[in-house]
Short mmCIF file of C-alpha atoms in Angstrom, two decimals:
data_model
loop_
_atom_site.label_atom_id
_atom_site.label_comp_id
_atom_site.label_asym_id
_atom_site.label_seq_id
_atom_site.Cartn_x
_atom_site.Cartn_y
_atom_site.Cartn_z
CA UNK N 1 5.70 -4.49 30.96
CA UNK N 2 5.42 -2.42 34.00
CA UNK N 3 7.56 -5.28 36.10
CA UNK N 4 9.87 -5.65 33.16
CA UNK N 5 10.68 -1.78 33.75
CA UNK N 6 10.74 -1.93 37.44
CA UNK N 7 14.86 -1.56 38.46
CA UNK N 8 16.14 -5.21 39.20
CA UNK N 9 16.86 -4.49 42.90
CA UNK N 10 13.89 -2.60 43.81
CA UNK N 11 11.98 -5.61 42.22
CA UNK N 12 14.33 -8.03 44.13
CA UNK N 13 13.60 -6.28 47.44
CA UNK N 14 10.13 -6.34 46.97
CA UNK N 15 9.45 -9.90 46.58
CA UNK N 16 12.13 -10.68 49.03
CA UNK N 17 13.98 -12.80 45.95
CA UNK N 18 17.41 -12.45 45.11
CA UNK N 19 18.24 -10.64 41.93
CA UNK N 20 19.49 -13.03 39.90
CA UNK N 21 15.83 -15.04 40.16
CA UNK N 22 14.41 -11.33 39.83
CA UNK N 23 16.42 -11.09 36.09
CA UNK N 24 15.82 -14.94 35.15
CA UNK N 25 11.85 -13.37 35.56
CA UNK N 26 12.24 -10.32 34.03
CA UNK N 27 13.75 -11.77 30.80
CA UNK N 28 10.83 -14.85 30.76
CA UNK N 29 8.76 -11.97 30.64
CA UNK N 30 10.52 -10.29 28.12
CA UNK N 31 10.31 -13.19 26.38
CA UNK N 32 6.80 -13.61 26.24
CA UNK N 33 5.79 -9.84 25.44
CA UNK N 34 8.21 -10.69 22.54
CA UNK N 35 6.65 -13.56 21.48
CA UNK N 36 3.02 -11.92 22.07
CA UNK N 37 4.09 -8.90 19.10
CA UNK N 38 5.77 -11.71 16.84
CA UNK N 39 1.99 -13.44 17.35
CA UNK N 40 0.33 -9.81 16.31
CA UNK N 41 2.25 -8.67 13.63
CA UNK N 42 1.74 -12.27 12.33
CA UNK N 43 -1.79 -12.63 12.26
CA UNK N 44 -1.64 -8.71 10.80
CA UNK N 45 0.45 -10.03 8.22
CA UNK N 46 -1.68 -12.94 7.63
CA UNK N 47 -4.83 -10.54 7.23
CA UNK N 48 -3.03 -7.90 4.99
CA UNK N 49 -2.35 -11.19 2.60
CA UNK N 50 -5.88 -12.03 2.70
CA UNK N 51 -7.20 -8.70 2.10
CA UNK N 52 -4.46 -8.78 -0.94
CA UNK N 53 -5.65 -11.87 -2.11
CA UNK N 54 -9.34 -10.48 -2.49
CA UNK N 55 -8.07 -6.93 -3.91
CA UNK N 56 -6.03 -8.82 -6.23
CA UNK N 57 -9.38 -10.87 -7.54
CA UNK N 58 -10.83 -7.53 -7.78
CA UNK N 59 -8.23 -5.82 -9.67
CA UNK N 60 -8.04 -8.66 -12.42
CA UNK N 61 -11.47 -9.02 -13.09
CA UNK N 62 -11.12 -4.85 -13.34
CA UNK N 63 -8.24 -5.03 -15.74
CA UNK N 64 -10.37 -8.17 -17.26
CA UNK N 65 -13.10 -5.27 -17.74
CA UNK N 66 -11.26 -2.73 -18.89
CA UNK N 67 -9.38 -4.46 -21.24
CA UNK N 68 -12.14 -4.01 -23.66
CA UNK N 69 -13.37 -0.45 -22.64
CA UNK N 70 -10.12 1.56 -23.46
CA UNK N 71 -10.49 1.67 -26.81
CA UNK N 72 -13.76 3.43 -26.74
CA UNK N 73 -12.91 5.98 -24.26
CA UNK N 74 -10.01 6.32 -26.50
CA UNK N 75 -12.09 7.13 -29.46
CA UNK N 76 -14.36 9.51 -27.26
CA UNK N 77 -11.48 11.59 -25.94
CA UNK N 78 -9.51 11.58 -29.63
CA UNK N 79 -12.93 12.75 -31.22
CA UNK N 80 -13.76 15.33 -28.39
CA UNK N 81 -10.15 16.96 -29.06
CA UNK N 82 -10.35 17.01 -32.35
CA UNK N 83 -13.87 18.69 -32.48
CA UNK N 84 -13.28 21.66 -29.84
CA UNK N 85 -9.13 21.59 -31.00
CA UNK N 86 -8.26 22.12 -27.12
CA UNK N 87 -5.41 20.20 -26.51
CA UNK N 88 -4.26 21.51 -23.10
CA UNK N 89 -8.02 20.30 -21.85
CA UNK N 90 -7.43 17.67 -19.25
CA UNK N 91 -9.36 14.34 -19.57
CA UNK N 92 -8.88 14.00 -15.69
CA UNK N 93 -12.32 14.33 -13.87
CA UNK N 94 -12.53 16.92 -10.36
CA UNK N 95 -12.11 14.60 -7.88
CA UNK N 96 -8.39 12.92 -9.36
CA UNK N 97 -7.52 17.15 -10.19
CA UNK N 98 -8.53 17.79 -5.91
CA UNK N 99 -6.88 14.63 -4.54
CA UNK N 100 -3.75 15.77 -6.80
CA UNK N 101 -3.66 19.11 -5.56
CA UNK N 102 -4.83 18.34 -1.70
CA UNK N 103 -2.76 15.39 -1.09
CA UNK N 104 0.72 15.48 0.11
CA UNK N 105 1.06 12.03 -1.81
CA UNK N 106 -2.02 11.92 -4.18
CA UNK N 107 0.11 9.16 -5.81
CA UNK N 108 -1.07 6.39 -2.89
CA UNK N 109 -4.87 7.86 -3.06
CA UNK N 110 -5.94 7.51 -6.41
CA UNK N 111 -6.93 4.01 -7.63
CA UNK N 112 -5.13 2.20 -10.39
CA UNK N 113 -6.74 3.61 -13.29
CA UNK N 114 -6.61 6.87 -12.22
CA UNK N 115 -2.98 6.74 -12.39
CA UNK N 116 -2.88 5.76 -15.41
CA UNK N 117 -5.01 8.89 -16.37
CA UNK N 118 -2.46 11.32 -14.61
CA UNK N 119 0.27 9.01 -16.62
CA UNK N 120 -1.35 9.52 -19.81
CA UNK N 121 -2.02 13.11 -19.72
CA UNK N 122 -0.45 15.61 -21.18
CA UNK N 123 2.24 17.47 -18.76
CA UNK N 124 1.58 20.91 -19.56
CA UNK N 125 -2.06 20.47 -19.91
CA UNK N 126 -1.82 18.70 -16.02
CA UNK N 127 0.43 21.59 -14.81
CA UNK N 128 -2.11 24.31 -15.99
CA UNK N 129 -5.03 22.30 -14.84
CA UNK N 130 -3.40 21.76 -11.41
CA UNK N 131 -1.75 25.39 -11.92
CA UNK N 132 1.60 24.39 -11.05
CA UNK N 133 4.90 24.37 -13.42
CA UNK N 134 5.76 21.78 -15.45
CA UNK N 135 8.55 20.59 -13.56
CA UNK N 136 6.37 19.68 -10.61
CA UNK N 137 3.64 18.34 -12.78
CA UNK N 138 5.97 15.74 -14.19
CA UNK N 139 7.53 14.83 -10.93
CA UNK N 140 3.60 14.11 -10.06
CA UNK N 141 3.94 11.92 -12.96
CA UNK N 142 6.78 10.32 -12.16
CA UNK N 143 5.72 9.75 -8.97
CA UNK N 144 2.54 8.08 -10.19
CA UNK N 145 4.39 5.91 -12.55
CA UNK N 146 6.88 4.30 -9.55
CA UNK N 147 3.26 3.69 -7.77
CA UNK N 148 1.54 2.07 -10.78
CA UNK N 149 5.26 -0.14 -11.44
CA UNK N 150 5.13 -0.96 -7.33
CA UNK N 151 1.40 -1.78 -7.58
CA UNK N 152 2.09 -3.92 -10.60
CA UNK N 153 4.85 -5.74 -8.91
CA UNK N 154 2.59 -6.44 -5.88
CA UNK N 155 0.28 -8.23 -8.21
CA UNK N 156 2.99 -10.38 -9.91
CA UNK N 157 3.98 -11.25 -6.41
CA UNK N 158 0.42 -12.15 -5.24
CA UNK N 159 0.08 -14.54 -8.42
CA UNK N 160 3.77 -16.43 -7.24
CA UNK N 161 2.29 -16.76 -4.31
CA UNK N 162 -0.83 -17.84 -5.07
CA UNK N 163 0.80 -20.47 -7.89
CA UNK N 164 2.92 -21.93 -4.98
CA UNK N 165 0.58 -22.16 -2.58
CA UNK N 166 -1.84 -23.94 -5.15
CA UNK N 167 1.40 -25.92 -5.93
CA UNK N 168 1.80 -27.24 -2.16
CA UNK N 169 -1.89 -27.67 -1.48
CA UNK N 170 -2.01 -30.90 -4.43
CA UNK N 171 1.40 -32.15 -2.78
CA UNK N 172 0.34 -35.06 -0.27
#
């Protein structure tokens, strides 16, 4: 890098070369501190796919799970209204209410299901829990929705490429 910086002629003088030998170096070196990122960012991309791969197992046997469960935390949090007839009480636990209200994006902190929580809850009962106004409370929500529809889309994508790269590994 340093000799890629270095000013042609000062270069040229130095090695007793002649500039144009000087450039033809400076751009094979160029070249190959090019190629060296295109290498990194590869294998980074290659390891953020992997990692996706096994978050994506995680997250279906998860949704697999929770598939079933729903409908009794459902009944739980119907019943629980019903008896104390709060409805501006929140069903979102401390930690989701302090990562909404510390986080400049709580949106990417908060796990799956926990968005779905914020997405489910009741705006003005969020926006007195968080004591904010409604207007930001359902921007919150908003925001969490776009996350939960990105997230979603990154799983549809994981499962095309997972169904094509099944597809070319039986190809001889």
């Amino acid at each position: 890098k340093v000799l890629i910086d270095v000013p042609r002629s000062d270069l040229a003088e130095e090695l007793a070369q002649s500039q144009t030998k000087i450039q033809v170096l400076q751009d094979t070196l160029q070249q190959v501190l090019d190629r060296r990122e295109e290498e990194r960012q590869s294998r980074q991309l290659l390891e953020l796919y992997l990692e996706a791969l096994k978050k994506e197992d995680s997250i279906l046997s998860k949704v697999a799970e929770s598939e079933t469960v729903p409908r009794k935390e459902m009944d739980e949090v119907d019943t629980g209204t019903s008896s104390t007839g709060s409805s501006a009480k929140t069903v979102l636990s401390d930690q989701i209410l302090a990562a909404l209200k510390e986080k400049p994006a709580p949106e990417l902190c908060l796990d799956s299901q926990d968005l779905e929580l914020v997405l489910k809850e009741d705006t003005q009962a969020l926006a007195s829990a968080l004591r904010w106004d409604k207007q930001k409370a359902e921007a919150l929500q908003q925001a969490c929705d776009q996350e939960l529809s990105k997230r979603l889309q990154q799983v549809q994508t994981l499962h095309s490429l997972r169904s094509t790269s099944k597809g070319k590994k039986t190809l001889p």
